[in-house]
mmCIF file of C-alpha atoms and ligand atoms in Angstrom:
data_model
loop_
_atom_site.group_PDB
_atom_site.id
_atom_site.type_symbol
_atom_site.label_atom_id
_atom_site.label_comp_id
_atom_site.label_asym_id
_atom_site.label_seq_id
_atom_site.Cartn_x
_atom_site.Cartn_y
_atom_site.Cartn_z
ATOM 1 C CA MET A 1 -9.931 22.647 -14.547
ATOM 2 C CA ILE A 2 -8.775 19.031 -14.584
ATOM 3 C CA CYS A 3 -8.904 16.611 -11.640
ATOM 4 C CA ARG A 4 -5.813 16.802 -9.444
ATOM 5 C CA VAL A 5 -5.458 13.032 -9.257
ATOM 6 C CA CYS A 6 -6.875 11.312 -12.351
ATOM 7 C CA LYS A 7 -6.772 14.294 -14.765
ATOM 8 C CA ALA A 8 -10.405 13.844 -15.829
ATOM 9 C CA GLU A 9 -11.580 17.028 -17.515
ATOM 10 C CA THR A 10 -14.930 17.897 -16.044
ATOM 11 C CA PRO A 11 -15.192 17.786 -12.265
ATOM 12 C CA ARG A 12 -18.689 18.902 -11.209
ATOM 13 C CA PRO A 13 -19.428 21.971 -9.024
ATOM 14 C CA VAL A 14 -20.452 21.229 -5.426
ATOM 15 C CA LEU A 15 -19.922 24.400 -3.369
ATOM 16 C CA ASP A 16 -18.810 27.970 -4.067
ATOM 17 C CA LEU A 17 -17.585 29.877 -0.989
ATOM 18 C CA GLY A 18 -16.766 33.043 -2.931
ATOM 19 C CA ARG A 19 -13.462 34.891 -2.771
ATOM 20 C CA THR A 20 -11.656 34.636 0.553
ATOM 21 C CA PRO A 21 -8.257 35.730 1.860
ATOM 22 C CA LEU A 22 -5.746 32.967 2.636
ATOM 23 C CA ALA A 23 -6.998 31.457 5.866
ATOM 24 C CA ASN A 24 -3.624 31.492 7.626
ATOM 25 C CA ALA A 25 -2.530 34.941 6.399
ATOM 26 C CA LEU A 26 -2.871 36.643 9.790
ATOM 27 C CA LEU A 27 -2.319 40.375 9.658
ATOM 28 C CA ARG A 28 0.275 42.445 11.482
ATOM 29 C CA PRO A 29 -0.872 45.852 12.712
ATOM 30 C CA GLU A 30 0.934 47.558 9.791
ATOM 31 C CA ASP A 31 -0.897 45.298 7.265
ATOM 32 C CA LEU A 32 -4.371 46.368 8.321
ATOM 33 C CA GLY A 33 -4.552 49.327 5.950
ATOM 34 C CA ARG A 34 -3.221 47.417 2.949
ATOM 35 C CA PRO A 35 -5.321 45.572 0.367
ATOM 36 C CA GLU A 36 -5.500 41.829 1.005
ATOM 37 C CA PRO A 37 -5.320 39.352 -1.846
ATOM 38 C CA ARG A 38 -8.442 37.194 -2.141
ATOM 39 C CA PHE A 39 -8.773 33.982 -4.089
ATOM 40 C CA PRO A 40 -11.812 32.043 -5.346
ATOM 41 C CA LEU A 41 -12.720 29.121 -3.084
ATOM 42 C CA ALA A 42 -14.879 26.612 -4.951
ATOM 43 C CA VAL A 43 -15.185 22.859 -4.492
ATOM 44 C CA VAL A 44 -15.807 20.304 -7.247
ATOM 45 C CA PHE A 45 -16.328 16.530 -7.390
ATOM 46 C CA CYS A 46 -14.583 14.246 -9.886
ATOM 47 C CA GLU A 47 -16.976 11.564 -11.041
ATOM 48 C CA ARG A 48 -14.161 9.404 -12.348
ATOM 49 C CA CYS A 49 -11.903 9.029 -9.280
ATOM 50 C CA THR A 50 -14.481 10.312 -6.702
ATOM 51 C CA LEU A 51 -12.220 13.014 -5.258
ATOM 52 C CA LEU A 52 -13.770 16.169 -3.795
ATOM 53 C CA GLN A 53 -11.312 19.038 -4.335
ATOM 54 C CA VAL A 54 -10.745 22.796 -4.363
ATOM 55 C CA VAL A 55 -10.455 24.292 -7.851
ATOM 56 C CA GLU A 56 -7.997 27.147 -7.328
ATOM 57 C CA THR A 57 -4.335 26.433 -6.616
ATOM 58 C CA VAL A 58 -2.590 29.223 -4.742
ATOM 59 C CA PRO A 59 1.197 28.843 -5.142
ATOM 60 C CA PRO A 60 2.385 26.911 -2.059
ATOM 61 C CA GLU A 61 5.261 29.337 -1.583
ATOM 62 C CA ALA A 62 2.647 32.042 -0.959
ATOM 63 C CA MET A 63 1.222 30.003 1.905
ATOM 64 C CA PHE A 64 3.978 27.988 3.537
ATOM 65 C CA GLY A 65 7.087 30.216 3.455
ATOM 66 C CA GLU A 66 6.397 31.648 6.904
ATOM 67 C CA TYR A 67 3.860 29.568 8.742
ATOM 68 C CA LEU A 68 2.206 30.205 12.073
ATOM 69 C CA TYR A 69 0.778 26.790 12.821
ATOM 70 C CA PHE A 70 2.855 25.022 15.448
ATOM 71 C CA SER A 71 1.377 21.624 16.253
ATOM 72 C CA SER A 72 2.863 21.618 19.746
ATOM 73 C CA TYR A 73 0.360 24.243 20.921
ATOM 74 C CA SER A 74 -2.323 21.586 20.880
ATOM 75 C CA ASP A 75 -2.105 19.135 23.775
ATOM 76 C CA THR A 76 -4.476 16.851 21.885
ATOM 77 C CA ALA A 77 -2.256 16.668 18.801
ATOM 78 C CA VAL A 78 0.878 16.004 20.853
ATOM 79 C CA GLU A 79 -0.792 13.237 22.857
ATOM 80 C CA HIS A 80 -2.291 11.700 19.700
ATOM 81 C CA ALA A 81 1.242 11.619 18.233
ATOM 82 C CA ARG A 82 2.812 10.115 21.365
ATOM 83 C CA ARG A 83 0.363 7.210 21.450
ATOM 84 C CA LEU A 84 0.837 6.501 17.750
ATOM 85 C CA VAL A 85 4.658 6.448 18.040
ATOM 86 C CA GLU A 86 4.555 4.127 21.090
ATOM 87 C CA ARG A 87 2.430 1.735 19.079
ATOM 88 C CA LEU A 88 4.697 1.778 16.022
ATOM 89 C CA VAL A 89 7.901 1.330 18.029
ATOM 90 C CA GLU A 90 6.375 -1.694 19.809
ATOM 91 C CA THR A 91 4.600 -3.409 16.916
ATOM 92 C CA ARG A 92 7.359 -2.904 14.363
ATOM 93 C CA GLY A 93 10.307 -3.389 16.703
ATOM 94 C CA LEU A 94 11.932 -0.077 15.773
ATOM 95 C CA GLY A 95 15.360 0.771 17.145
ATOM 96 C CA ALA A 96 18.688 2.456 16.517
ATOM 97 C CA ARG A 97 19.026 0.894 13.044
ATOM 98 C CA SER A 98 15.572 1.894 11.820
ATOM 99 C CA ARG A 99 14.734 4.985 9.798
ATOM 100 C CA VAL A 100 11.618 7.098 10.214
ATOM 101 C CA VAL A 101 10.790 9.963 7.863
ATOM 102 C CA GLU A 102 7.956 12.400 8.365
ATOM 103 C CA ILE A 103 6.619 14.523 5.524
ATOM 104 C CA ALA A 104 5.451 17.957 6.738
ATOM 105 C CA SER A 105 6.901 17.299 10.177
ATOM 106 C CA ASN A 106 5.972 20.731 11.562
ATOM 107 C CA ASP A 107 7.807 21.548 14.818
ATOM 108 C CA GLY A 108 8.719 17.940 15.545
ATOM 109 C CA TYR A 109 5.687 17.328 17.775
ATOM 110 C CA LEU A 110 5.551 13.709 16.491
ATOM 111 C CA LEU A 111 9.198 12.873 15.726
ATOM 112 C CA GLN A 112 10.255 13.963 19.236
ATOM 113 C CA TRP A 113 8.736 10.750 20.588
ATOM 114 C CA TYR A 114 10.898 8.615 18.274
ATOM 115 C CA VAL A 115 13.984 10.628 19.267
ATOM 116 C CA ALA A 116 13.150 9.913 22.908
ATOM 117 C CA ARG A 117 13.154 6.189 22.086
ATOM 118 C CA GLY A 118 16.485 6.343 20.226
ATOM 119 C CA VAL A 119 15.031 5.828 16.731
ATOM 120 C CA PRO A 120 16.756 7.845 13.941
ATOM 121 C CA VAL A 121 14.413 10.316 12.255
ATOM 122 C CA LEU A 122 14.320 12.897 9.513
ATOM 123 C CA GLY A 123 11.660 15.571 9.205
ATOM 124 C CA ILE A 124 10.796 17.300 5.941
ATOM 125 C CA GLU A 125 9.089 20.624 6.612
ATOM 126 C CA PRO A 126 8.617 23.323 3.965
ATOM 127 C CA ALA A 127 7.995 26.250 6.345
ATOM 128 C CA ARG A 128 11.474 27.453 7.233
ATOM 129 C CA ASN A 129 10.546 29.115 10.507
ATOM 130 C CA VAL A 130 8.758 25.981 11.704
ATOM 131 C CA ALA A 131 11.642 23.708 10.632
ATOM 132 C CA GLU A 132 14.042 25.916 12.613
ATOM 133 C CA VAL A 133 12.019 25.345 15.771
ATOM 134 C CA ALA A 134 12.252 21.573 15.235
ATOM 135 C CA VAL A 135 16.024 21.698 14.667
ATOM 136 C CA ALA A 136 16.478 23.783 17.825
ATOM 137 C CA ARG A 137 14.670 21.014 19.706
ATOM 138 C CA GLY A 138 17.158 18.456 18.440
ATOM 139 C CA ILE A 139 15.023 16.932 15.677
ATOM 140 C CA PRO A 140 16.868 16.599 12.320
ATOM 141 C CA THR A 141 14.674 18.512 9.877
ATOM 142 C CA ARG A 142 15.118 19.820 6.345
ATOM 143 C CA SER A 143 13.202 22.762 5.038
ATOM 144 C CA GLN A 144 11.855 21.675 1.662
ATOM 145 C CA PHE A 145 8.766 20.431 -0.165
ATOM 146 C CA PHE A 146 8.571 16.642 -0.448
ATOM 147 C CA SER A 147 8.244 15.122 -3.930
ATOM 148 C CA GLY A 148 9.214 12.114 -5.999
ATOM 149 C CA ALA A 149 12.555 13.749 -6.795
ATOM 150 C CA VAL A 150 13.275 14.534 -3.136
ATOM 151 C CA ALA A 151 12.373 10.943 -2.190
ATOM 152 C CA ARG A 152 14.862 9.592 -4.725
ATOM 153 C CA ALA A 153 17.626 11.779 -3.262
ATOM 154 C CA LEU A 154 16.773 10.806 0.325
ATOM 155 C CA ARG A 155 16.835 7.130 -0.539
ATOM 156 C CA ALA A 156 20.204 7.428 -2.262
ATOM 157 C CA GLU A 157 21.605 9.288 0.736
ATOM 158 C CA GLY A 158 20.271 7.425 3.748
ATOM 159 C CA GLY A 159 18.471 4.351 2.475
ATOM 160 C CA ALA A 160 14.815 3.390 2.489
ATOM 161 C CA ALA A 161 12.453 4.359 5.308
ATOM 162 C CA ASP A 162 10.947 1.719 7.581
ATOM 163 C CA VAL A 163 8.177 4.093 8.561
ATOM 164 C CA ILE A 164 6.916 7.176 6.738
ATOM 165 C CA HIS A 165 4.457 9.568 8.346
ATOM 166 C CA ALA A 166 2.360 11.934 6.267
ATOM 167 C CA HIS A 167 -0.235 13.556 8.487
ATOM 168 C CA ASN A 168 -2.361 16.265 6.944
ATOM 169 C CA VAL A 169 -0.153 16.560 3.901
ATOM 170 C CA LEU A 170 -1.755 14.462 1.140
ATOM 171 C CA ALA A 171 -4.813 16.676 1.295
ATOM 172 C CA HIS A 172 -2.761 19.869 1.442
ATOM 173 C CA VAL A 173 -0.682 19.730 -1.735
ATOM 174 C CA PRO A 174 -1.655 20.719 -5.292
ATOM 175 C CA ASP A 175 -0.483 17.387 -6.709
ATOM 176 C CA PRO A 176 -1.142 14.402 -4.427
ATOM 177 C CA ASN A 177 0.387 12.143 -7.109
ATOM 178 C CA ASP A 178 3.805 13.616 -6.365
ATOM 179 C CA ILE A 179 3.518 12.767 -2.642
ATOM 180 C CA ALA A 180 2.238 9.230 -3.324
ATOM 181 C CA GLU A 181 5.026 8.637 -5.835
ATOM 182 C CA GLY A 182 7.595 9.876 -3.312
ATOM 183 C CA ILE A 183 6.250 7.540 -0.634
ATOM 184 C CA ALA A 184 6.439 4.597 -3.051
ATOM 185 C CA ILE A 185 10.077 5.445 -3.844
ATOM 186 C CA LEU A 186 11.243 5.997 -0.254
ATOM 187 C CA LEU A 187 9.339 3.232 1.538
ATOM 188 C CA ALA A 188 11.259 0.010 2.314
ATOM 189 C CA THR A 189 9.816 -3.198 0.853
ATOM 190 C CA GLU A 190 8.455 -4.249 4.237
ATOM 191 C CA GLY A 191 7.880 -0.705 5.476
ATOM 192 C CA VAL A 192 4.656 1.039 6.365
ATOM 193 C CA ALA A 193 3.442 4.554 5.683
ATOM 194 C CA VAL A 194 0.939 6.166 8.030
ATOM 195 C CA LEU A 195 -1.276 8.690 6.276
ATOM 196 C CA GLU A 196 -3.828 10.856 8.028
ATOM 197 C CA PHE A 197 -6.265 13.338 6.565
ATOM 198 C CA PRO A 198 -9.669 14.760 7.441
ATOM 199 C CA TYR A 199 -12.364 12.347 6.278
ATOM 200 C CA VAL A 200 -14.735 13.612 3.605
ATOM 201 C CA GLY A 201 -17.491 11.445 5.122
ATOM 202 C CA ASP A 202 -17.386 13.512 8.325
ATOM 203 C CA LEU A 203 -16.983 16.780 6.399
ATOM 204 C CA ILE A 204 -20.287 16.184 4.614
ATOM 205 C CA ASP A 205 -22.226 14.545 7.473
ATOM 206 C CA ARG A 206 -21.198 17.087 10.115
ATOM 207 C CA LEU A 207 -21.287 20.123 7.827
ATOM 208 C CA GLU A 208 -17.618 20.932 8.514
ATOM 209 C CA PHE A 209 -17.468 23.344 5.579
ATOM 210 C CA ASP A 210 -14.966 25.529 7.472
ATOM 211 C CA THR A 211 -12.290 22.872 6.969
ATOM 212 C CA ILE A 212 -12.352 23.971 3.309
ATOM 213 C CA TYR A 213 -9.644 26.533 2.537
ATOM 214 C CA HIS A 214 -6.892 27.134 -0.003
ATOM 215 C CA GLU A 215 -4.269 25.100 1.832
ATOM 216 C CA HIS A 216 -6.581 22.109 2.094
ATOM 217 C CA LEU A 217 -7.086 21.147 -1.497
ATOM 218 C CA CYS A 218 -8.370 17.557 -1.441
ATOM 219 C CA TYR A 219 -11.067 15.825 0.616
ATOM 220 C CA PHE A 220 -10.474 12.094 0.489
ATOM 221 C CA SER A 221 -12.739 9.149 1.074
ATOM 222 C CA LEU A 222 -11.139 5.748 1.530
ATOM 223 C CA GLY A 223 -12.151 4.966 -2.048
ATOM 224 C CA ALA A 224 -10.552 8.099 -3.517
ATOM 225 C CA ALA A 225 -7.356 7.511 -1.515
ATOM 226 C CA ARG A 226 -7.123 3.901 -2.696
ATOM 227 C CA THR A 227 -7.485 5.018 -6.305
ATOM 228 C CA LEU A 228 -4.662 7.531 -5.873
ATOM 229 C CA LEU A 229 -2.331 5.086 -4.082
ATOM 230 C CA ALA A 230 -2.955 2.297 -6.604
ATOM 231 C CA ARG A 231 -1.611 4.564 -9.338
ATOM 232 C CA HIS A 232 1.752 4.350 -7.539
ATOM 233 C CA GLY A 233 1.845 0.670 -6.598
ATOM 234 C CA LEU A 234 0.673 1.281 -3.038
ATOM 235 C CA ALA A 235 -2.287 -0.230 -1.194
ATOM 236 C CA VAL A 236 -4.192 0.388 2.034
ATOM 237 C CA GLU A 237 -3.622 -2.445 4.491
ATOM 238 C CA ASP A 238 -5.670 -1.081 7.372
ATOM 239 C CA VAL A 239 -7.844 1.927 8.150
ATOM 240 C CA GLU A 240 -8.988 3.601 11.355
ATOM 241 C CA ARG A 241 -11.274 6.500 11.991
ATOM 242 C CA THR A 242 -9.978 8.999 14.533
ATOM 243 C CA ALA A 243 -11.671 11.974 16.154
ATOM 244 C CA ILE A 244 -8.902 14.449 15.415
ATOM 245 C CA HIS A 245 -9.733 17.488 13.241
ATOM 246 C CA GLY A 246 -13.440 16.732 13.277
ATOM 247 C CA GLY A 247 -12.996 13.175 12.032
ATOM 248 C CA SER A 248 -10.020 11.813 10.139
ATOM 249 C CA LEU A 249 -8.928 8.630 8.452
ATOM 250 C CA ARG A 250 -5.658 7.016 9.378
ATOM 251 C CA LEU A 251 -4.419 4.700 6.631
ATOM 252 C CA TRP A 252 -1.722 2.072 7.021
ATOM 253 C CA VAL A 253 -0.210 1.917 3.563
ATOM 254 C CA ARG A 254 2.255 -0.601 2.145
ATOM 255 C CA HIS A 255 3.580 -1.634 -1.230
ATOM 256 C CA ALA A 256 0.724 -3.345 -3.100
ATOM 257 C CA SER A 257 2.891 -6.447 -3.551
ATOM 258 C CA VAL A 258 2.959 -7.119 0.220
ATOM 259 C CA ALA A 259 -0.265 -5.486 1.491
ATOM 260 C CA ARG A 260 -3.069 -7.685 2.798
ATOM 261 C CA PRO A 261 -6.145 -5.480 3.246
ATOM 262 C CA SER A 262 -7.845 -5.916 6.625
ATOM 263 C CA ARG A 263 -11.533 -6.475 7.206
ATOM 264 C CA ALA A 264 -11.808 -2.814 8.257
ATOM 265 C CA VAL A 265 -10.717 -1.739 4.784
ATOM 266 C CA ASP A 266 -13.363 -3.914 3.140
ATOM 267 C CA THR A 267 -16.031 -2.797 5.616
ATOM 268 C CA LEU A 268 -15.450 0.930 5.212
ATOM 269 C CA GLY A 269 -15.141 0.554 1.443
ATOM 270 C CA ALA A 270 -18.498 -1.238 1.339
ATOM 271 C CA GLU A 271 -20.066 1.402 3.624
ATOM 272 C CA GLU A 272 -18.900 4.213 1.336
ATOM 273 C CA GLY A 273 -20.374 2.382 -1.640
ATOM 274 C CA ALA A 274 -23.698 1.775 0.128
ATOM 275 C CA ARG A 275 -23.903 5.465 1.103
ATOM 276 C CA GLY A 276 -23.237 6.564 -2.470
ATOM 277 C CA MET A 277 -20.099 8.521 -1.546
ATOM 278 C CA ASP A 278 -18.676 7.701 -4.952
ATOM 279 C CA ARG A 279 -21.502 9.564 -6.674
ATOM 280 C CA LEU A 280 -22.197 13.259 -7.223
ATOM 281 C CA SER A 281 -25.689 12.957 -5.698
ATOM 282 C CA HIS A 282 -24.130 12.424 -2.230
ATOM 283 C CA TYR A 283 -22.715 15.979 -2.356
ATOM 284 C CA ALA A 284 -25.689 17.688 -3.984
ATOM 285 C CA THR A 285 -27.358 19.180 -0.869
ATOM 286 C CA PHE A 286 -24.126 20.283 0.841
ATOM 287 C CA SER A 287 -24.212 23.812 -0.522
ATOM 288 C CA ASP A 288 -27.804 24.468 0.630
ATOM 289 C CA ARG A 289 -26.970 23.167 4.103
ATOM 290 C CA VAL A 290 -23.956 25.510 4.366
ATOM 291 C CA TRP A 291 -25.982 28.605 3.449
ATOM 292 C CA ARG A 292 -28.778 27.609 5.816
ATOM 293 C CA LEU A 293 -26.204 27.336 8.615
ATOM 294 C CA ARG A 294 -24.937 30.823 7.812
ATOM 295 C CA GLY A 295 -28.465 32.189 8.243
ATOM 296 C CA GLU A 296 -28.906 30.440 11.598
ATOM 297 C CA LEU A 297 -25.533 31.381 13.072
ATOM 298 C CA VAL A 298 -25.519 35.027 11.974
ATOM 299 C CA ASP A 299 -29.101 35.395 13.187
ATOM 300 C CA LEU A 300 -28.146 34.007 16.611
ATOM 301 C CA LEU A 301 -25.153 36.344 16.954
ATOM 302 C CA GLN A 302 -27.201 39.366 15.854
ATOM 303 C CA ARG A 303 -29.963 38.584 18.361
ATOM 304 C CA LEU A 304 -27.409 38.272 21.180
ATOM 305 C CA ARG A 305 -25.784 41.549 20.154
ATOM 306 C CA ALA A 306 -29.187 43.254 20.049
ATOM 307 C CA LYS A 307 -29.632 42.215 23.692
ATOM 308 C CA GLY A 308 -26.363 43.928 24.539
ATOM 309 C CA LYS A 309 -24.366 40.718 24.937
ATOM 310 C CA ARG A 310 -20.621 40.744 24.351
ATOM 311 C CA ILE A 311 -19.200 38.048 22.069
ATOM 312 C CA ALA A 312 -15.628 36.783 21.600
ATOM 313 C CA ALA A 313 -14.287 33.828 19.633
ATOM 314 C CA TYR A 314 -11.774 31.064 20.362
ATOM 315 C CA GLY A 315 -9.236 29.749 17.835
ATOM 316 C CA ALA A 316 -7.285 31.802 15.258
ATOM 317 C CA ALA A 317 -6.756 28.795 12.988
ATOM 318 C CA ALA A 318 -7.617 28.320 9.322
ATOM 319 C CA LYS A 319 -11.070 26.954 9.943
ATOM 320 C CA GLY A 320 -11.961 29.950 12.096
ATOM 321 C CA SER A 321 -10.779 32.289 9.404
ATOM 322 C CA THR A 322 -12.865 30.429 6.828
ATOM 323 C CA LEU A 323 -16.006 30.496 8.934
ATOM 324 C CA LEU A 324 -15.719 34.207 9.776
ATOM 325 C CA ASN A 325 -14.969 35.249 6.195
ATOM 326 C CA VAL A 326 -17.479 33.031 4.402
ATOM 327 C CA PHE A 327 -20.253 33.994 6.844
ATOM 328 C CA GLY A 328 -19.247 37.669 6.976
ATOM 329 C CA ILE A 329 -18.814 37.698 10.781
ATOM 330 C CA ASP A 330 -16.636 40.703 11.625
ATOM 331 C CA ARG A 331 -16.017 43.166 14.455
ATOM 332 C CA ARG A 332 -19.638 44.258 14.461
ATOM 333 C CA LEU A 333 -20.456 40.853 15.971
ATOM 334 C CA VAL A 334 -17.234 39.563 17.563
ATOM 335 C CA ASP A 335 -14.948 41.775 19.687
ATOM 336 C CA PHE A 336 -11.786 39.660 19.696
ATOM 337 C CA VAL A 337 -10.450 36.167 19.055
ATOM 338 C CA VAL A 338 -8.252 34.361 21.576
ATOM 339 C CA ASP A 339 -5.589 31.785 20.760
ATOM 340 C CA ARG A 340 -2.994 29.974 22.839
ATOM 341 C CA SER A 341 -0.175 30.447 20.331
ATOM 342 C CA PRO A 342 1.986 33.483 21.184
ATOM 343 C CA HIS A 343 2.930 33.597 17.478
ATOM 344 C CA LYS A 344 -0.629 34.683 16.682
ATOM 345 C CA GLN A 345 -1.333 37.030 19.572
ATOM 346 C CA GLY A 346 -1.159 40.686 18.548
ATOM 347 C CA LEU A 347 -2.094 39.877 14.944
ATOM 348 C CA SER A 348 -5.568 40.104 13.370
ATOM 349 C CA MET A 349 -7.776 37.629 11.527
ATOM 350 C CA PRO A 350 -7.512 37.999 7.730
ATOM 351 C CA GLY A 351 -10.414 39.636 5.927
ATOM 352 C CA VAL A 352 -12.537 40.420 8.966
ATOM 353 C CA HIS A 353 -9.728 42.148 10.924
ATOM 354 C CA ILE A 354 -10.709 40.874 14.367
ATOM 355 C CA PRO A 355 -7.752 41.208 16.785
ATOM 356 C CA ILE A 356 -6.169 38.083 18.293
ATOM 357 C CA CYS A 357 -5.381 38.023 22.040
ATOM 358 C CA ALA A 358 -4.143 35.526 24.624
ATOM 359 C CA PRO A 359 -6.778 33.236 26.193
ATOM 360 C CA GLU A 360 -6.364 35.106 29.517
ATOM 361 C CA ARG A 361 -8.355 37.887 27.867
ATOM 362 C CA LEU A 362 -11.504 35.777 28.344
ATOM 363 C CA LEU A 363 -11.166 36.133 32.118
ATOM 364 C CA ALA A 364 -10.066 39.742 31.927
ATOM 365 C CA SER A 365 -13.026 40.818 29.752
ATOM 366 C CA GLN A 366 -15.509 38.045 30.597
ATOM 367 C CA PRO A 367 -17.541 38.213 27.340
ATOM 368 C CA ASP A 368 -21.007 36.665 27.673
ATOM 369 C CA TYR A 369 -20.463 34.282 24.771
ATOM 370 C CA THR A 370 -17.438 32.770 23.030
ATOM 371 C CA LEU A 371 -17.850 31.383 19.533
ATOM 372 C CA LEU A 372 -15.822 28.189 19.447
ATOM 373 C CA LEU A 373 -14.086 28.399 16.070
ATOM 374 C CA ALA A 374 -11.696 25.592 17.063
ATOM 375 C CA TRP A 375 -14.601 23.199 17.641
ATOM 376 C CA ASN A 376 -12.280 20.279 16.811
ATOM 377 C CA PHE A 377 -10.566 20.882 20.166
ATOM 378 C CA ALA A 378 -13.822 21.541 22.057
ATOM 379 C CA GLU A 379 -13.147 19.227 24.970
ATOM 380 C CA GLU A 380 -9.608 20.491 25.486
ATOM 381 C CA ILE A 381 -10.679 24.142 25.372
ATOM 382 C CA LEU A 382 -13.745 23.768 27.608
ATOM 383 C CA GLY A 383 -11.487 22.022 30.115
ATOM 384 C CA GLN A 384 -8.974 24.883 30.021
ATOM 385 C CA GLN A 385 -11.748 27.489 30.361
ATOM 386 C CA ARG A 386 -13.385 26.148 33.517
ATOM 387 C CA GLU A 387 -12.921 29.464 35.301
ATOM 388 C CA TYR A 388 -14.438 31.536 32.476
ATOM 389 C CA ARG A 389 -17.418 29.196 32.389
ATOM 390 C CA ALA A 390 -17.767 29.170 36.173
ATOM 391 C CA ARG A 391 -18.018 32.958 36.072
ATOM 392 C CA GLY A 392 -20.949 32.765 33.667
ATOM 393 C CA GLY A 393 -19.347 32.528 30.215
ATOM 394 C CA SER A 394 -21.133 30.463 27.546
ATOM 395 C CA PHE A 395 -19.653 28.857 24.455
ATOM 396 C CA ILE A 396 -21.303 28.646 21.038
ATOM 397 C CA VAL A 397 -20.380 25.636 18.902
ATOM 398 C CA PRO A 398 -21.081 26.612 15.270
ATOM 399 C CA VAL A 399 -21.300 23.262 13.441
ATOM 400 C CA PRO A 400 -23.196 21.209 12.405
ATOM 401 C CA ALA A 401 -25.863 23.526 13.883
ATOM 402 C CA PRO A 402 -25.351 26.482 16.263
ATOM 403 C CA ARG A 403 -25.456 25.239 19.822
ATOM 404 C CA ILE A 404 -25.036 27.210 23.052
ATOM 405 C CA ILE A 405 -23.172 25.488 25.864
ATOM 406 C CA ALA A 406 -24.346 27.173 29.048
ATOM 407 C CA PRO A 407 -21.910 27.789 31.941
ATOM 408 C CA GLY A 408 -23.071 24.819 34.031
ATOM 409 C CA GLU A 409 -23.586 22.429 31.145
ATOM 410 C CA HIS A 410 -21.350 19.406 30.682
ATOM 411 C CA PRO A 411 -22.009 18.334 27.140
ATOM 412 C CA GLY A 412 -20.852 15.028 25.820
ATOM 413 C CA LEU A 413 -18.656 16.491 23.117
ATOM 414 C CA GLY A 414 -17.151 13.116 22.315
ATOM 415 C CA SER A 415 -16.399 14.649 18.905
ATOM 416 C CA VAL A 416 -16.784 11.684 16.610
ATOM 417 C CA ARG A 417 -16.680 8.001 17.115
ATOM 418 C CA THR A 418 -13.294 6.366 17.150
ATOM 419 C CA GLU A 419 -14.188 2.954 15.829
ATOM 420 C CA GLY A 420 -11.657 1.152 13.694
ATOM 421 C CA THR A 421 -9.370 -1.738 14.092
ATOM 422 C CA GLN A 422 -5.955 -1.864 15.606
ATOM 423 C CA ILE A 423 -2.987 -2.608 13.421
ATOM 424 C CA ARG A 424 -1.995 -6.241 13.544
HETATM 425 ZN ZN1 LIG B 501 -10.371 12.453 -10.724
#
């Protein structure tokens, strides 16, 4: 394979998770008897541009044609988006003559806040069914994949964009160069692009191996992102760390000709260098730590089962699917998975075939333990499940080490730190 960004020829192996089904390919009842396609899931590190990345590319059409992830089912994501939009409208003086474009705009959970403030928007969302939901909510959205060519057409049609959002997209496409090129083409001279992606620093430190799946192809550090953006005349002006998705970076990106990197950019860049994140040795023990975690978690679940305890799981998202499949946790250990999204209820988890139910099932069945697959929304979910916990239900947080949260316990789950500077 060659590196997705710099085309170097020999990225080095870091982690091999075996062959797994597509993490978001939830199964309908009639699919359960059919063979499921599985694809190799291995991660390599490019020593030239320092990008950690998945080797195999599954055709995006196979994954995004019909998509079941609707951002609006997470209160945390919607609130995170609202605060960000408020800030941009204020600091950049956006109004009726501005133009905001979001790449991979999902169901409009972010753009809706601009619409409410009278700022013209356009969403680009490849999953047709998700784009339709956004349009029905009054958010102009086109169902297509963003690229340099699409950016050129959009610019010719409606002019440059004052603000471009690309949240969880740069890391999710086979060719990040095409997205970066498109941003460079569409972004106004004085415009700003806001990019967010899970931070590889947190992935490694907090053993978040379950955020690795076929739709999430690249794991960026600040350094790797800067290298990519520089290839397209873009530069990072400011950086923040946010708690969302287990720890993400939010980059404020501008044309290199006008960008003035903040102290936060220099500080985080220096920290990455001091920690050796640009070298293969930083990633060398990751694989051993993942397999040790599998031993600990499976052992815990088996011991609970042996005592006659009943176990459920919370969160039918990609990371849950990855964890269950890679660790071989199936219906022998977990009875059912609950999820708030009605689009997922009634389906089953890929590979392990655990049925997905509504969260109310936790109260109806009162399992002794619930494995928190959606650990990135731990605080939100524990808050919603007060009654289940009050009646004696415990949660198990799987990463970075299995941890039981007893019914009366009020853990400080302050996810990750949220240091970082504010945009000027
Ligand atoms: Zn590379």
